[in-house]
């Protein structure tokens, strides 16, 4: 088993072992900040799932960080975790923005939640 597979298994285990209100705030901030270094209400979890899936599908070789973000958001949505952001199973917004704006929206949303929890 290689290191990449081991970290994926550990990350998956972490997601499965969380409590019902766990939002993965710090991990999502860290992953999003890494993506921004490289490259308000209404930003529901379903939109984050759709957006990160779109980033994965429209890239010739998606970043492992984007994949981890997508898997995190999808797990939170599937298990009805993070009730603050789970406003339905489908994104209600049609507006399109650029990748940097999308990642900044994720980052600011989760940073606000982190401040609230501190």
PDB file of C-alpha atoms in Angstrom:
ATOM      1  CA  UNK A   1       0.000   0.000   0.000  1.00  0.00           C
ATOM      2  CA  UNK A   2       1.531   3.319  -1.019  1.00  0.00           C
ATOM      3  CA  UNK A   3       1.457   6.553   0.999  1.00  0.00           C
ATOM      4  CA  UNK A   4      -1.191   8.113  -1.232  1.00  0.00           C
ATOM      5  CA  UNK A   5      -3.574   5.217  -0.700  1.00  0.00           C
ATOM      6  CA  UNK A   6      -2.902   5.194   3.036  1.00  0.00           C
ATOM      7  CA  UNK A   7      -3.659   8.904   3.353  1.00  0.00           C
ATOM      8  CA  UNK A   8      -6.870   8.439   1.329  1.00  0.00           C
ATOM      9  CA  UNK A   9      -7.956   5.583   3.620  1.00  0.00           C
ATOM     10  CA  UNK A  10      -7.146   7.608   6.729  1.00  0.00           C
ATOM     11  CA  UNK A  11      -8.985  10.632   5.343  1.00  0.00           C
ATOM     12  CA  UNK A  12     -12.023   8.474   4.491  1.00  0.00           C
ATOM     13  CA  UNK A  13     -11.981   6.916   7.943  1.00  0.00           C
ATOM     14  CA  UNK A  14     -11.886  10.371   9.493  1.00  0.00           C
ATOM     15  CA  UNK A  15     -14.947  11.438   7.514  1.00  0.00           C
ATOM     16  CA  UNK A  16     -16.856   8.324   8.536  1.00  0.00           C
ATOM     17  CA  UNK A  17     -16.021   8.685  12.219  1.00  0.00           C
ATOM     18  CA  UNK A  18     -17.295  12.240  12.696  1.00  0.00           C
ATOM     19  CA  UNK A  19     -20.268  13.392  14.688  1.00  0.00           C
ATOM     20  CA  UNK A  20     -23.489  14.596  13.039  1.00  0.00           C
ATOM     21  CA  UNK A  21     -22.627  18.310  13.163  1.00  0.00           C
ATOM     22  CA  UNK A  22     -19.026  17.999  11.978  1.00  0.00           C
ATOM     23  CA  UNK A  23     -18.332  20.331   9.073  1.00  0.00           C
ATOM     24  CA  UNK A  24     -14.648  19.686   8.354  1.00  0.00           C
ATOM     25  CA  UNK A  25     -14.025  23.410   8.738  1.00  0.00           C
ATOM     26  CA  UNK A  26     -10.266  23.412   9.265  1.00  0.00           C
ATOM     27  CA  UNK A  27      -9.540  20.808   6.563  1.00  0.00           C
ATOM     28  CA  UNK A  28     -11.661  22.653   4.023  1.00  0.00           C
ATOM     29  CA  UNK A  29      -9.983  25.963   4.877  1.00  0.00           C
ATOM     30  CA  UNK A  30      -6.556  24.342   4.500  1.00  0.00           C
ATOM     31  CA  UNK A  31      -7.386  22.627   1.174  1.00  0.00           C
ATOM     32  CA  UNK A  32      -9.056  25.716  -0.272  1.00  0.00           C
ATOM     33  CA  UNK A  33      -6.183  27.946   0.810  1.00  0.00           C
ATOM     34  CA  UNK A  34      -3.765  25.574  -0.952  1.00  0.00           C
ATOM     35  CA  UNK A  35      -5.821  25.779  -4.144  1.00  0.00           C
ATOM     36  CA  UNK A  36      -5.990  29.577  -3.957  1.00  0.00           C
ATOM     37  CA  UNK A  37      -2.231  29.727  -3.502  1.00  0.00           C
ATOM     38  CA  UNK A  38      -1.969  27.698  -6.704  1.00  0.00           C
ATOM     39  CA  UNK A  39      -4.392  29.028  -8.728  1.00  0.00           C
ATOM     40  CA  UNK A  40     -22.406  34.802   2.195  1.00  0.00           C
ATOM     41  CA  UNK A  41     -25.194  32.694   2.377  1.00  0.00           C
ATOM     42  CA  UNK A  42     -26.230  30.898  -0.707  1.00  0.00           C
ATOM     43  CA  UNK A  43     -23.077  28.826  -0.972  1.00  0.00           C
ATOM     44  CA  UNK A  44     -24.776  25.662   0.091  1.00  0.00           C
ATOM     45  CA  UNK A  45     -22.982  22.387   0.384  1.00  0.00           C
ATOM     46  CA  UNK A  46     -24.669  21.117  -2.793  1.00  0.00           C
ATOM     47  CA  UNK A  47     -23.128  24.033  -4.725  1.00  0.00           C
ATOM     48  CA  UNK A  48     -19.718  23.207  -3.313  1.00  0.00           C
ATOM     49  CA  UNK A  49     -20.197  19.584  -4.430  1.00  0.00           C
ATOM     50  CA  UNK A  50     -21.268  20.667  -7.913  1.00  0.00           C
ATOM     51  CA  UNK A  51     -18.455  23.190  -8.241  1.00  0.00           C
ATOM     52  CA  UNK A  52     -15.650  20.872  -7.170  1.00  0.00           C
ATOM     53  CA  UNK A  53     -17.061  18.083  -9.348  1.00  0.00           C
ATOM     54  CA  UNK A  54     -17.055  20.485 -12.285  1.00  0.00           C
ATOM     55  CA  UNK A  55     -13.410  21.375 -11.553  1.00  0.00           C
ATOM     56  CA  UNK A  56     -12.496  17.672 -11.515  1.00  0.00           C
ATOM     57  CA  UNK A  57     -14.378  16.800 -14.704  1.00  0.00           C
ATOM     58  CA  UNK A  58     -13.051  19.746 -16.696  1.00  0.00           C
ATOM     59  CA  UNK A  59      -9.406  19.190 -15.913  1.00  0.00           C
ATOM     60  CA  UNK A  60      -7.133  16.881 -17.863  1.00  0.00           C
ATOM     61  CA  UNK A  61      -5.463  15.858 -14.598  1.00  0.00           C
ATOM     62  CA  UNK A  62      -7.411  17.065 -11.560  1.00  0.00           C
ATOM     63  CA  UNK A  63      -5.413  18.056  -8.507  1.00  0.00           C
ATOM     64  CA  UNK A  64      -5.550  15.585  -5.599  1.00  0.00           C
ATOM     65  CA  UNK A  65      -6.550  18.545  -3.430  1.00  0.00           C
ATOM     66  CA  UNK A  66      -9.613  19.242  -5.604  1.00  0.00           C
ATOM     67  CA  UNK A  67     -10.505  15.549  -5.434  1.00  0.00           C
ATOM     68  CA  UNK A  68     -10.206  15.595  -1.624  1.00  0.00           C
ATOM     69  CA  UNK A  69     -12.369  18.713  -1.402  1.00  0.00           C
ATOM     70  CA  UNK A  70     -15.005  17.107  -3.636  1.00  0.00           C
ATOM     71  CA  UNK A  71     -14.998  13.887  -1.583  1.00  0.00           C
ATOM     72  CA  UNK A  72     -15.259  15.870   1.665  1.00  0.00           C
ATOM     73  CA  UNK A  73     -18.201  17.947   0.435  1.00  0.00           C
ATOM     74  CA  UNK A  74     -19.938  14.902  -1.055  1.00  0.00           C
ATOM     75  CA  UNK A  75     -19.570  12.915   2.199  1.00  0.00           C
ATOM     76  CA  UNK A  76     -20.917  15.835   4.241  1.00  0.00           C
ATOM     77  CA  UNK A  77     -23.887  16.161   1.893  1.00  0.00           C
ATOM     78  CA  UNK A  78     -24.598  12.408   1.657  1.00  0.00           C
ATOM     79  CA  UNK A  79     -24.576  11.973   5.425  1.00  0.00           C
ATOM     80  CA  UNK A  80     -26.486  15.207   6.142  1.00  0.00           C
ATOM     81  CA  UNK A  81     -23.558  16.519   8.133  1.00  0.00           C
ATOM     82  CA  UNK A  82     -22.894  20.211   8.596  1.00  0.00           C
ATOM     83  CA  UNK A  83     -26.515  21.269   8.839  1.00  0.00           C
ATOM     84  CA  UNK A  84     -25.564  24.958   8.554  1.00  0.00           C
ATOM     85  CA  UNK A  85     -24.727  24.505   4.869  1.00  0.00           C
ATOM     86  CA  UNK A  86     -27.034  21.652   3.889  1.00  0.00           C
ATOM     87  CA  UNK A  87     -29.921  23.601   2.371  1.00  0.00           C
ATOM     88  CA  UNK A  88     -31.049  20.806   0.060  1.00  0.00           C
ATOM     89  CA  UNK A  89     -29.482  18.189  -2.164  1.00  0.00           C
ATOM     90  CA  UNK A  90     -29.225  20.362  -5.277  1.00  0.00           C
ATOM     91  CA  UNK A  91     -27.533  23.668  -5.918  1.00  0.00           C
ATOM     92  CA  UNK A  92     -30.113  26.368  -6.600  1.00  0.00           C
ATOM     93  CA  UNK A  93     -27.750  28.837  -8.242  1.00  0.00           C
ATOM     94  CA  UNK A  94     -27.252  29.165 -11.969  1.00  0.00           C
ATOM     95  CA  UNK A  95     -24.645  31.932 -11.842  1.00  0.00           C
ATOM     96  CA  UNK A  96     -21.208  30.967 -13.052  1.00  0.00           C
ATOM     97  CA  UNK A  97     -18.011  32.544 -11.815  1.00  0.00           C
ATOM     98  CA  UNK A  98     -14.358  31.905 -12.201  1.00  0.00           C
ATOM     99  CA  UNK A  99     -12.447  29.272 -10.233  1.00  0.00           C
ATOM    100  CA  UNK A 100     -10.720  31.770  -7.948  1.00  0.00           C
ATOM    101  CA  UNK A 101     -14.039  33.420  -6.983  1.00  0.00           C
ATOM    102  CA  UNK A 102     -15.566  30.000  -6.283  1.00  0.00           C
ATOM    103  CA  UNK A 103     -12.655  28.951  -4.062  1.00  0.00           C
ATOM    104  CA  UNK A 104     -12.714  32.290  -2.247  1.00  0.00           C
ATOM    105  CA  UNK A 105     -16.428  31.808  -1.502  1.00  0.00           C
ATOM    106  CA  UNK A 106     -15.705  28.376  -0.013  1.00  0.00           C
ATOM    107  CA  UNK A 107     -12.825  29.788   2.020  1.00  0.00           C
ATOM    108  CA  UNK A 108     -14.708  32.785   3.423  1.00  0.00           C
ATOM    109  CA  UNK A 109     -17.761  30.657   4.271  1.00  0.00           C
ATOM    110  CA  UNK A 110     -15.697  28.171   6.241  1.00  0.00           C
ATOM    111  CA  UNK A 111     -13.519  30.853   7.862  1.00  0.00           C
ATOM    112  CA  UNK A 112     -16.688  32.522   9.177  1.00  0.00           C
ATOM    113  CA  UNK A 113     -17.868  29.175  10.556  1.00  0.00           C
ATOM    114  CA  UNK A 114     -14.459  28.610  12.164  1.00  0.00           C
ATOM    115  CA  UNK A 115     -14.610  32.035  13.891  1.00  0.00           C
ATOM    116  CA  UNK A 116     -18.120  31.230  15.137  1.00  0.00           C
ATOM    117  CA  UNK A 117     -16.927  27.889  16.586  1.00  0.00           C
ATOM    118  CA  UNK A 118     -13.830  29.366  18.233  1.00  0.00           C
TER     119      UNK A 118
END
